[in-house]
CSV table of C-alpha atoms in Angstrom, one decimal:
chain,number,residue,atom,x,y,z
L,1,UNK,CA,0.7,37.2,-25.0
L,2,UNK,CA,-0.1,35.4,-22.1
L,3,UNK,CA,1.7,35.9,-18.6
L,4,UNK,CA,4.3,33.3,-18.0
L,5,UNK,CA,2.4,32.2,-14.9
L,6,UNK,CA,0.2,33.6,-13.0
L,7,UNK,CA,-2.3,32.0,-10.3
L,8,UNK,CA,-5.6,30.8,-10.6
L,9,UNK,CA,-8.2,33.7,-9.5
L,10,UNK,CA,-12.0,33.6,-8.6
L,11,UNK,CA,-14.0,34.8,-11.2
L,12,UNK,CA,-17.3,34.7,-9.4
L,13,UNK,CA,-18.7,36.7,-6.7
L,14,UNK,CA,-21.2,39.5,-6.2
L,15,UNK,CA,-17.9,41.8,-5.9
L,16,UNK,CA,-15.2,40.8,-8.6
L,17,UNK,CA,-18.5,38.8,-11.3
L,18,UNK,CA,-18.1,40.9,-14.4
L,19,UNK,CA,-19.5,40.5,-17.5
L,20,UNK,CA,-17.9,37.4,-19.6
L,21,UNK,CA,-18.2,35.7,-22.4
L,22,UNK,CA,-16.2,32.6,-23.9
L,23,UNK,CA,-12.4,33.2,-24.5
L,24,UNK,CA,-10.9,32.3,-27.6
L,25,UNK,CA,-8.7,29.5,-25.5
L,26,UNK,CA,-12.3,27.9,-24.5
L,27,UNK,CA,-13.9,28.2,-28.1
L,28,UNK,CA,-10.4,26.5,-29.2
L,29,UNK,CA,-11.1,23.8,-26.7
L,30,UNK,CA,-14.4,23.1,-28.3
L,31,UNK,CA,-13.2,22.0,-31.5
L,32,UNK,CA,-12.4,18.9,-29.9
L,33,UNK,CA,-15.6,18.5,-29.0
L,34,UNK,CA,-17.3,18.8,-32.3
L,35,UNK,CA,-15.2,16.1,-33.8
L,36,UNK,CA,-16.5,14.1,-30.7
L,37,UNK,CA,-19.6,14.4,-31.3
L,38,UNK,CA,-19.1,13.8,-34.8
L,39,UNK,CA,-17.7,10.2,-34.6
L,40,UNK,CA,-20.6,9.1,-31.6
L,41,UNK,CA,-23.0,10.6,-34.0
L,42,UNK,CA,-21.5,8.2,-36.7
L,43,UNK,CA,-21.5,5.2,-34.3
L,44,UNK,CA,-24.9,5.3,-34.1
L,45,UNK,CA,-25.3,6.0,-38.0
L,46,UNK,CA,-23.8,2.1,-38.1
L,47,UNK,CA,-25.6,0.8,-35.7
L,48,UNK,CA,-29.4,1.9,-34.6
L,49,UNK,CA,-30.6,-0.9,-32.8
L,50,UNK,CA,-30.9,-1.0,-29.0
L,51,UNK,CA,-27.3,-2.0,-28.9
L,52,UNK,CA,-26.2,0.3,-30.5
L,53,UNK,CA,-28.4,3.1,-28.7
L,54,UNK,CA,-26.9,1.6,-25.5
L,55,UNK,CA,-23.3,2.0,-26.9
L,56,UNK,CA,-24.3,5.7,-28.2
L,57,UNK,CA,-25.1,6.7,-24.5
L,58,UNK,CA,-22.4,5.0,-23.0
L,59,UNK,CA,-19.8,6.6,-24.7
L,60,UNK,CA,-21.8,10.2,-24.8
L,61,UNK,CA,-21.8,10.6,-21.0
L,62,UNK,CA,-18.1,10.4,-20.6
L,63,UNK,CA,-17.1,12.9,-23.3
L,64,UNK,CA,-19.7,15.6,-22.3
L,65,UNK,CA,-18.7,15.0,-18.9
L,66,UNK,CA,-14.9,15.8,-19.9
L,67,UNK,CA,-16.6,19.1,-21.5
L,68,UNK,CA,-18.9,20.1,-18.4
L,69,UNK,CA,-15.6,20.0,-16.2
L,70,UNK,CA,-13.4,21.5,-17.7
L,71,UNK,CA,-16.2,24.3,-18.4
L,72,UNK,CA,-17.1,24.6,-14.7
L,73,UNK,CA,-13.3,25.1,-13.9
L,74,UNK,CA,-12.8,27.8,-15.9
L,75,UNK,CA,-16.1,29.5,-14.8
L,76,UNK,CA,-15.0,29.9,-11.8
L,77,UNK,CA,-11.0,30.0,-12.1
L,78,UNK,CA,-10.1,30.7,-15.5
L,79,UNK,CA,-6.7,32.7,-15.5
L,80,UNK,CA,-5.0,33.3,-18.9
L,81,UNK,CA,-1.4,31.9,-18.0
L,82,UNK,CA,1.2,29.9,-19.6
L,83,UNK,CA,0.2,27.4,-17.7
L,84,UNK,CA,-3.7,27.1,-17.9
L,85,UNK,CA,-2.7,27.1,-21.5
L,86,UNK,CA,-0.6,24.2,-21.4
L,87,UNK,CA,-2.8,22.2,-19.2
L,88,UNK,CA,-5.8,23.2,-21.6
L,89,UNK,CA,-4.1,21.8,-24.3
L,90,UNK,CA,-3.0,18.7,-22.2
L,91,UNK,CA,-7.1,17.9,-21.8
L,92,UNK,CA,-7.6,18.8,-25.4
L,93,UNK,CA,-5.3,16.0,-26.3
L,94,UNK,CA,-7.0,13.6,-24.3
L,95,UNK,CA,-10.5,14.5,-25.4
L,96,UNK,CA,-9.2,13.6,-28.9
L,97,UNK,CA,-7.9,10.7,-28.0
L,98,UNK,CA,-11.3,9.8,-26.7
L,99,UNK,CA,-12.4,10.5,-30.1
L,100,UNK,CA,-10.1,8.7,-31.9
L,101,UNK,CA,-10.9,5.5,-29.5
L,102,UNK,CA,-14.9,5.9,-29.6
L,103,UNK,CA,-14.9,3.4,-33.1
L,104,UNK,CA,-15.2,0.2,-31.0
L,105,UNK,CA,-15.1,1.8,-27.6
L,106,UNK,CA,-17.1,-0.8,-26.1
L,107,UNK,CA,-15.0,-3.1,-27.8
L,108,UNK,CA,-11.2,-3.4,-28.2
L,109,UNK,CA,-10.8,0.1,-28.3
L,110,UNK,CA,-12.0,0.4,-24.9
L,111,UNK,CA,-9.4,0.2,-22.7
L,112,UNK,CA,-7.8,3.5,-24.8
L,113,UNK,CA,-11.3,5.1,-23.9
L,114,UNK,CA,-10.8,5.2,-20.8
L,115,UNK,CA,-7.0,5.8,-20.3
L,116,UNK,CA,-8.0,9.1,-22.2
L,117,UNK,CA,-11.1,9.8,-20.1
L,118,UNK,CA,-8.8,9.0,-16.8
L,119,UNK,CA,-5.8,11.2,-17.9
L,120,UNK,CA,-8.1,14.3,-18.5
L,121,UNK,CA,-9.8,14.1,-15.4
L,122,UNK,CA,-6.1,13.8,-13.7
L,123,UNK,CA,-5.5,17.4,-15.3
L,124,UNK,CA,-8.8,18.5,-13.9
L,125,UNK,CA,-7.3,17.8,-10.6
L,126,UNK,CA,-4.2,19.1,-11.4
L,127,UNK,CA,-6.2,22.3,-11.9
L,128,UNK,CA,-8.1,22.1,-8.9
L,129,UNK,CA,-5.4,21.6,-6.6
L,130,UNK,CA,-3.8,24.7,-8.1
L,131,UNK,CA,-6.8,26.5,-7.7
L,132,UNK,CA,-7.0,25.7,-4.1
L,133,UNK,CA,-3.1,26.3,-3.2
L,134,UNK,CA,-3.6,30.0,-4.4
L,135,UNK,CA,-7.8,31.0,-3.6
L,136,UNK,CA,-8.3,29.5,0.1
L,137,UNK,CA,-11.9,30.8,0.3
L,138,UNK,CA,-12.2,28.0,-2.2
L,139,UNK,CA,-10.4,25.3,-0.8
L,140,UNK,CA,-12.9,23.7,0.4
L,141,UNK,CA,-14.7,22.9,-3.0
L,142,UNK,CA,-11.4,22.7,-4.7
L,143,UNK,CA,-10.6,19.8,-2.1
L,144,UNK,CA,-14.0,18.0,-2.6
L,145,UNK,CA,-13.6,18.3,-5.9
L,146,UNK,CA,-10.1,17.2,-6.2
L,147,UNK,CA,-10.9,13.9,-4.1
L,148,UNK,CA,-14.1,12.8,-6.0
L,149,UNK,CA,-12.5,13.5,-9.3
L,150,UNK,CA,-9.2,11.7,-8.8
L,151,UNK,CA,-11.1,8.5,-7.3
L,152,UNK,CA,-13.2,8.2,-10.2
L,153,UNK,CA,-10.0,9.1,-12.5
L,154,UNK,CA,-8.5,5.8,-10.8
L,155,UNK,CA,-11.3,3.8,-11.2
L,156,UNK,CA,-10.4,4.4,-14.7
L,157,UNK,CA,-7.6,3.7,-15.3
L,158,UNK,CA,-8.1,0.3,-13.4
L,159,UNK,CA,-10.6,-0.3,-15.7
L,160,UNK,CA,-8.1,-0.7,-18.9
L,161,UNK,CA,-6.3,-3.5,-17.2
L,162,UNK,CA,-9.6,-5.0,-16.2
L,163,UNK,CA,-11.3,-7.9,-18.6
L,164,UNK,CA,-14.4,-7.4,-20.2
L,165,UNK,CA,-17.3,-6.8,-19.1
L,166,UNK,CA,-16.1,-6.1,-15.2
L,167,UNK,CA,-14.4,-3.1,-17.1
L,168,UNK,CA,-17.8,-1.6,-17.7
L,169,UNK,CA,-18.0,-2.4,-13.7
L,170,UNK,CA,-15.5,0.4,-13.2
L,171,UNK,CA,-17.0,2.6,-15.6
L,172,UNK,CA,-20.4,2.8,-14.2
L,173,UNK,CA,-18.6,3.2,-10.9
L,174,UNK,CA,-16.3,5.9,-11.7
L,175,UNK,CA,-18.9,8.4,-13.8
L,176,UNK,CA,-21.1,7.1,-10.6
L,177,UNK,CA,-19.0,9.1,-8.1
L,178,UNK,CA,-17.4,11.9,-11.3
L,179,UNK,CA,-21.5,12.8,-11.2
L,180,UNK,CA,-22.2,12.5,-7.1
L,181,UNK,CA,-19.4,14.4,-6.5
L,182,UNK,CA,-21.2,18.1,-7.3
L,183,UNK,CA,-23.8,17.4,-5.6
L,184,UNK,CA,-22.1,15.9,-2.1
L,185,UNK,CA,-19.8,19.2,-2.6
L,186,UNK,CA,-23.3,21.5,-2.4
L,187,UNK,CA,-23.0,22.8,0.9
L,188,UNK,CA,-19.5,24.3,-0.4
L,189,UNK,CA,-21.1,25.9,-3.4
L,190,UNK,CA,-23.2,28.4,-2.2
L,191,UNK,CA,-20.1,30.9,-1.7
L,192,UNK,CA,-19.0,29.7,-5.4
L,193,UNK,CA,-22.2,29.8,-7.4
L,194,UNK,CA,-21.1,29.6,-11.4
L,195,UNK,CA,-21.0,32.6,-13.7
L,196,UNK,CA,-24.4,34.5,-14.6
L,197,UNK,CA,-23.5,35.4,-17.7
L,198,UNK,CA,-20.7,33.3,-18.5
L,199,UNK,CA,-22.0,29.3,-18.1
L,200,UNK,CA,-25.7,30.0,-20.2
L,201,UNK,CA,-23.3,31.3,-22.8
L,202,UNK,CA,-20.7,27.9,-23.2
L,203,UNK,CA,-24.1,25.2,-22.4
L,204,UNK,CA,-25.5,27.3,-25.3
L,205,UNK,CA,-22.2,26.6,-27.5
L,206,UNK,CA,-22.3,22.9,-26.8
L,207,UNK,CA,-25.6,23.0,-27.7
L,208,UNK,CA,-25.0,25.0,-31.2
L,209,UNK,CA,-22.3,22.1,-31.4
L,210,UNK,CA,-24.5,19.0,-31.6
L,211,UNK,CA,-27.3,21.3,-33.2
L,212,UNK,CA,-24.3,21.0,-35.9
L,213,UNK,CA,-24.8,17.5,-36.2
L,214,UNK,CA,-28.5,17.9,-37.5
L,215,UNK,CA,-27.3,19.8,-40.1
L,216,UNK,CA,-24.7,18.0,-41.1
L,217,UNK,CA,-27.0,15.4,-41.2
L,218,UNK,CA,-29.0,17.2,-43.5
L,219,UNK,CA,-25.9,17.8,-45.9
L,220,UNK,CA,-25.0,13.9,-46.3
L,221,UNK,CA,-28.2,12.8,-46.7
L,222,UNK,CA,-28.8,14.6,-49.4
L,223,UNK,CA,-25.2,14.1,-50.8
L,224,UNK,CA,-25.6,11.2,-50.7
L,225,UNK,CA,-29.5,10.3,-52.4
L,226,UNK,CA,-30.6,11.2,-55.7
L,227,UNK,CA,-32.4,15.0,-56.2
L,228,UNK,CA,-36.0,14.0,-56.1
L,229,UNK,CA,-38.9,16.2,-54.5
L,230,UNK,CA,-39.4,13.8,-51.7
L,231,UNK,CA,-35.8,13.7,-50.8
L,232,UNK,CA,-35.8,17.6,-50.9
L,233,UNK,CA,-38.8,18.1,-49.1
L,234,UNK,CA,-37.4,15.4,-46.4
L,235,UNK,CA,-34.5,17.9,-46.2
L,236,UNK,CA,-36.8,21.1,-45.8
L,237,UNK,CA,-38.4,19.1,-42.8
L,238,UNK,CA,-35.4,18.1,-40.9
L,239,UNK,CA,-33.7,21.6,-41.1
L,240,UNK,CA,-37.0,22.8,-39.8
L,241,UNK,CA,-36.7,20.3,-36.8
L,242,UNK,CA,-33.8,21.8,-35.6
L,243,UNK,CA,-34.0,25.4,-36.4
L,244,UNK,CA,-37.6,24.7,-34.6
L,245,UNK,CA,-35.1,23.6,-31.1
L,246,UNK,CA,-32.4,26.3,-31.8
L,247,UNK,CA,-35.5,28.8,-31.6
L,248,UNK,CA,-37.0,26.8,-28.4
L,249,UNK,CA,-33.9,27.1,-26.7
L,250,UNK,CA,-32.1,30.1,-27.3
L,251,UNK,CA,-35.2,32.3,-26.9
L,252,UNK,CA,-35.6,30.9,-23.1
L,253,UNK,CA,-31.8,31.0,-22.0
L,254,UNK,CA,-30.6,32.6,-19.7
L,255,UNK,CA,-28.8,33.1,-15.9
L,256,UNK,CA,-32.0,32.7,-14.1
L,257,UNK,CA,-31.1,29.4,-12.1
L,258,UNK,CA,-27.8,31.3,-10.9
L,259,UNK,CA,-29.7,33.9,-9.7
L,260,UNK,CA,-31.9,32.0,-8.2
L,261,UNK,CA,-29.8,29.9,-6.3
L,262,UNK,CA,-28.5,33.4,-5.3
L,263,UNK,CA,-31.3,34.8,-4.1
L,264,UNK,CA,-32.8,31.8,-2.0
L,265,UNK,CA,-29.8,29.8,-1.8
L,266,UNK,CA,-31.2,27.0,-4.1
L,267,UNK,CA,-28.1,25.1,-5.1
L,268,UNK,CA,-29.9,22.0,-6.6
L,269,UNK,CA,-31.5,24.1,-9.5
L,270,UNK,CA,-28.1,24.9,-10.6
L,271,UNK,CA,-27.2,21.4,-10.2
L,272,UNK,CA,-30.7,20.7,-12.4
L,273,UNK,CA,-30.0,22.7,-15.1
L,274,UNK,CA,-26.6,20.7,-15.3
L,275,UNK,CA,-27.9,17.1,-15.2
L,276,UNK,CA,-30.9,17.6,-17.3
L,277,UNK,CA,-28.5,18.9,-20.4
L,278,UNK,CA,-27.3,15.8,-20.8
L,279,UNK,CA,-30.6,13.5,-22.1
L,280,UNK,CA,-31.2,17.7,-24.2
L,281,UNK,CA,-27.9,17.1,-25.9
L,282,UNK,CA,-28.2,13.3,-26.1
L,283,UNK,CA,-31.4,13.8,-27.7
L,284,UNK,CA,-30.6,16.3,-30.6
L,285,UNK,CA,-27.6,14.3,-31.6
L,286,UNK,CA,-29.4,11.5,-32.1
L,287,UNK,CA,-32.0,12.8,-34.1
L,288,UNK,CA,-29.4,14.4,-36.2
L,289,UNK,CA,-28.6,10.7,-37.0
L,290,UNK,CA,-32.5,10.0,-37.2
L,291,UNK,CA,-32.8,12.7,-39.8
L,292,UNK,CA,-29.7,11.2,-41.8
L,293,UNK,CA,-31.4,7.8,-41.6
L,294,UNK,CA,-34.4,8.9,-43.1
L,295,UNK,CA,-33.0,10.9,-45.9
L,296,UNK,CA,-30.6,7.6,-47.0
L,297,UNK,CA,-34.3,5.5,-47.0
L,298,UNK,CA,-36.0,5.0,-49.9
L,299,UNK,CA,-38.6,7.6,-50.2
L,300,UNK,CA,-41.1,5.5,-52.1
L,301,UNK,CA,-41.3,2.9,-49.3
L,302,UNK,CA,-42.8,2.6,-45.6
L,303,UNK,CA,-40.1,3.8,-42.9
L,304,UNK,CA,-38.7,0.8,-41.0
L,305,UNK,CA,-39.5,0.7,-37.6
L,306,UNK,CA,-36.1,1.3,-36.1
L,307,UNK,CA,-35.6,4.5,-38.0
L,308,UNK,CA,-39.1,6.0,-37.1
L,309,UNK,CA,-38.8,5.3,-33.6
L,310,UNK,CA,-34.7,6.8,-33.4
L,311,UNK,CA,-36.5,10.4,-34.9
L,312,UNK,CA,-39.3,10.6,-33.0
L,313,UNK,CA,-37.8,9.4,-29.5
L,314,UNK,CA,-34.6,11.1,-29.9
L,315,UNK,CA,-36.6,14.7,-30.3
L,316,UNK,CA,-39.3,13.7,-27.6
L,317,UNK,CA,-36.2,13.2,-25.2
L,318,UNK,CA,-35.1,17.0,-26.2
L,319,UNK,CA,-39.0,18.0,-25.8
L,320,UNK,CA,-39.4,16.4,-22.3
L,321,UNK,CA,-35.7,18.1,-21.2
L,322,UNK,CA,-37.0,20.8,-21.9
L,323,UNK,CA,-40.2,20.9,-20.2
L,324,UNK,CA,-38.5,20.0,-17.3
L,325,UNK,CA,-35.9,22.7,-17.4
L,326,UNK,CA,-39.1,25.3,-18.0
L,327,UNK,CA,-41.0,23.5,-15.2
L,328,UNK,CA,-38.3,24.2,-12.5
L,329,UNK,CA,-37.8,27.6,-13.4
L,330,UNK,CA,-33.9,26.5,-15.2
L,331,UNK,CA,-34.6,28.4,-17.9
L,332,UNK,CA,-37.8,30.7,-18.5
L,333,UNK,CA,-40.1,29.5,-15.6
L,334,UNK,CA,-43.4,28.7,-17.7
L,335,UNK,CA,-46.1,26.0,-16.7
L,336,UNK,CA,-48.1,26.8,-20.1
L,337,UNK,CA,-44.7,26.3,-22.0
L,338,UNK,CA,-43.6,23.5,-19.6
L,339,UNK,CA,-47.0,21.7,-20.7
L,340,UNK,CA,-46.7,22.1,-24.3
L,341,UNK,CA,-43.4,20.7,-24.2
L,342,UNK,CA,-44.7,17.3,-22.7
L,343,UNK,CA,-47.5,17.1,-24.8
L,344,UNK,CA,-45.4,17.6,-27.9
L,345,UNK,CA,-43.3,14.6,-26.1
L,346,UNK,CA,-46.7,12.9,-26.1
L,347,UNK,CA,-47.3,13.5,-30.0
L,348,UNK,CA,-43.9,12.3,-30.8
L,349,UNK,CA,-44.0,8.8,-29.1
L,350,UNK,CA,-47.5,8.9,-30.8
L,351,UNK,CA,-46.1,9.4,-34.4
L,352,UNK,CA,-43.4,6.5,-33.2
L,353,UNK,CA,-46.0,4.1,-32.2
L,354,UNK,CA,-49.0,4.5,-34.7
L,355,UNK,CA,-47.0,5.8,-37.8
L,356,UNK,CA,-46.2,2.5,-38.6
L,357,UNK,CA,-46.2,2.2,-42.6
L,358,UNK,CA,-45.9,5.7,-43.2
L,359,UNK,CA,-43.2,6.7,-45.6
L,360,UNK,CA,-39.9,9.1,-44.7
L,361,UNK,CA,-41.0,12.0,-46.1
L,362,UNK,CA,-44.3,11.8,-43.4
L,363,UNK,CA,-42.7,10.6,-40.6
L,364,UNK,CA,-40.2,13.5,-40.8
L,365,UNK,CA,-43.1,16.0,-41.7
L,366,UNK,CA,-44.7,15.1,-38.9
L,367,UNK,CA,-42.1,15.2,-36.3
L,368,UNK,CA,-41.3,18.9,-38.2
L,369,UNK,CA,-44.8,20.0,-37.5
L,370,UNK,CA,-44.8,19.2,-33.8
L,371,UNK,CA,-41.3,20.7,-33.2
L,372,UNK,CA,-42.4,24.3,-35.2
L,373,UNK,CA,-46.1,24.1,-32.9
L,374,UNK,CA,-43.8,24.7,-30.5
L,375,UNK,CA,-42.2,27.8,-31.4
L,376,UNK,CA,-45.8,28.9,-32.5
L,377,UNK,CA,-46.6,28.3,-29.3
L,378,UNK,CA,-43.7,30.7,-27.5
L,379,UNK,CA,-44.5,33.7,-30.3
L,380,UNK,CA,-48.2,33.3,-29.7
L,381,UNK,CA,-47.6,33.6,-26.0
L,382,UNK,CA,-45.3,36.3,-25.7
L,383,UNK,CA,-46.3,38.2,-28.7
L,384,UNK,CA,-47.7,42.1,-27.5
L,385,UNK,CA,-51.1,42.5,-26.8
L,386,UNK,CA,-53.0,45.1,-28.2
L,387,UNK,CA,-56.3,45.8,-26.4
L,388,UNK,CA,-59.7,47.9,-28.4
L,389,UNK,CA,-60.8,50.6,-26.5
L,390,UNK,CA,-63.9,52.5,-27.4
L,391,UNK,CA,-62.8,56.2,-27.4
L,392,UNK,CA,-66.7,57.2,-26.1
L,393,UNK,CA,-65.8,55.0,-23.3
């Protein structure tokens, strides 16, 4: 059982860091999350044109930056109280809310999109205030963070009284200054870098969650068609394209940018890590959709355009996030790997561009092949070498 309350307490810190991993409170919280995912993943399903791609994004960047703050505040002040509990499940009712109002959320559901976006990021504050009040070593980031937050929350909330399309006005305003305000606070950071062992772990569960998607994908596409070969094979490919980025990722995660940032005070590759999950995660969602799209095609006839293009741009965007996260040393600092990365961008926006007429089942083989060359690639290069010696030498 939980302490009644108890104050907020640093969790970071060369002399209190410890070993962590996510809490059952935070794996709780997540739940919310995967049925976010699930219904902005279905939004697109309706919808695949550039519209709709537009709307996907729009709506994607406010929920996963509900999920990135509440994560960074309980890296670094996560106390098991009453209290934290409460306000937990305060923000997990607004992140469903957000779900329930992402049908239409550029539409007449909008202004209940952002009410729910704006009353979570009110808690946030809530938090951080609370935070500073009882850790003043942190005050200072607590504050900045407190300020930046709250304005944007209130550009929200203006926003649902505000007509179409000025509302959108606010919106790009308010994530505007949600995303600035991290990097205006990164002078107070230094002292308060994240969690080594503890951030890698929950960006690797939100990851896992819209690596979900693909797979669900997989499962009502084939529900959902006929059992012929090409159909099955289609499936065979599309669970390959993400077990192909589960291996990509995982095998290169780790704490290295918080370490870095530790050791030479480099703030912005934490900062880089953060921003540059967001077109990773974007991407794999929408090629879960992609792979769905391709399985409900008729196999015996060419892929339309729209559909070839959402598969093999979606999984180019993870490719090129990933090359840049390898580039800057985010996760496992590799040019070689960096490079393959962008040329398997390259091949993908390739396949999208000349595969026109090709049917699903070659589209998605394709786009399977390039995504397993690259976990070749990582075995080949980090497999043992074993050298011949001549024993008369």
């Amino acid at each position: 059982m939980a302490n009644f309350l108890q104050p907020p307490r640093l969790r970071i810190g060369e002399d209190t860091e410890e070993e962590r991993h996510a809490t059952w409170l935070e794996l709780f919280y997540d739940l919310v999350f995967v049925v976010a995912v699930s219904q902005l993943a279905h939004n697109l399903n309706e919808d695949i044109s550039l519209s709709g791609l537009f709307g996907f994004v729009v709506l994607f960047i406010p929920v996963w930056w509900s999920w990135i703050g509440t994560t960074f505040y309980a890296n670094r002040f996560d106390s098991d109280d009453v209290g934290h509990r409460l306000l937990i499940g305060i923000q997990m009712l607004t992140a469903a809310a957000m779900a329930i109002n992402i049908h239409h959320g550029l539409g007449e559901s909008s202004p209940g999109f952002a009410i729910s976006y704006a009353l979570g990021r009110a808690v946030l504050v809530i938090e951080y205030v609370r935070a500073g009040k009882h850790i003043p070593s942190a005050r200072p980031l607590t504050t900045r963070y407190a300020i930046g937050f709250a304005i944007a929350a209130l550009l929200w909330l203006i926003s649902a009284s505000v007509p179409i399309p000025w509302r959108f006005g606010f919106w790009t305003l308010g994530i505007i200054i949600d995303f600035a305000t991290p990097l205006t606070g990164r002078k107070f950071q230094v002292g308060l870098l994240p969690h080594a062992s503890h951030l890698p772990e929950r960006f690797g569960l939100f990851t896992i969650i819209v690596l979900g998607e693909a797979i669900i994908a997989v499962v009502n596409g084939v529900s959902e068609q006929k059992w012929d070969v090409l159909t099955v094979i289609s499936a065979v490919f599309g669970l390959i394209i993400a077990f192909s980025w589960w291996w990509v990722y995982f095998d290169n995660l780790g704490g290295k940018p918080i370490e870095m940032a530790r050791t030479h005070g480099k703030v912005g590759v934490v900062n880089l890590w953060l921003y540059t999950h967001l077109p990773l995660v974007i991407g794999i969602t929408a090629a879960g959709v992609g792979v769905e799209q391709i399985l409900l095609s008729k196999p015996t006839l060419a892929l339309p355009d729209s559909q070839r293009w959402l598969i093999c741009a979606s999984v180019a965007l993870c490719s090129l996030s990933v090359s840049i996260l390898h580039r800057f040393g985010v996760i496992r600092y590799c040019k070689i790997r960096s490079q393959y990365r962008l040329g398997g961008a390259v091949l993908l926006l390739a396949i999208a561009i000349f595969g026109k007429g090709l049917l699903p089942v070659a589209v998605i083989g394709l786009v399977a092949v390039v995504s397993a060359g690259q976990v070749v690639q990582d075995w080949y290069q980090s497999r043992p070498i074993t050298r011949l010696v001549d024993p008369e030498i």
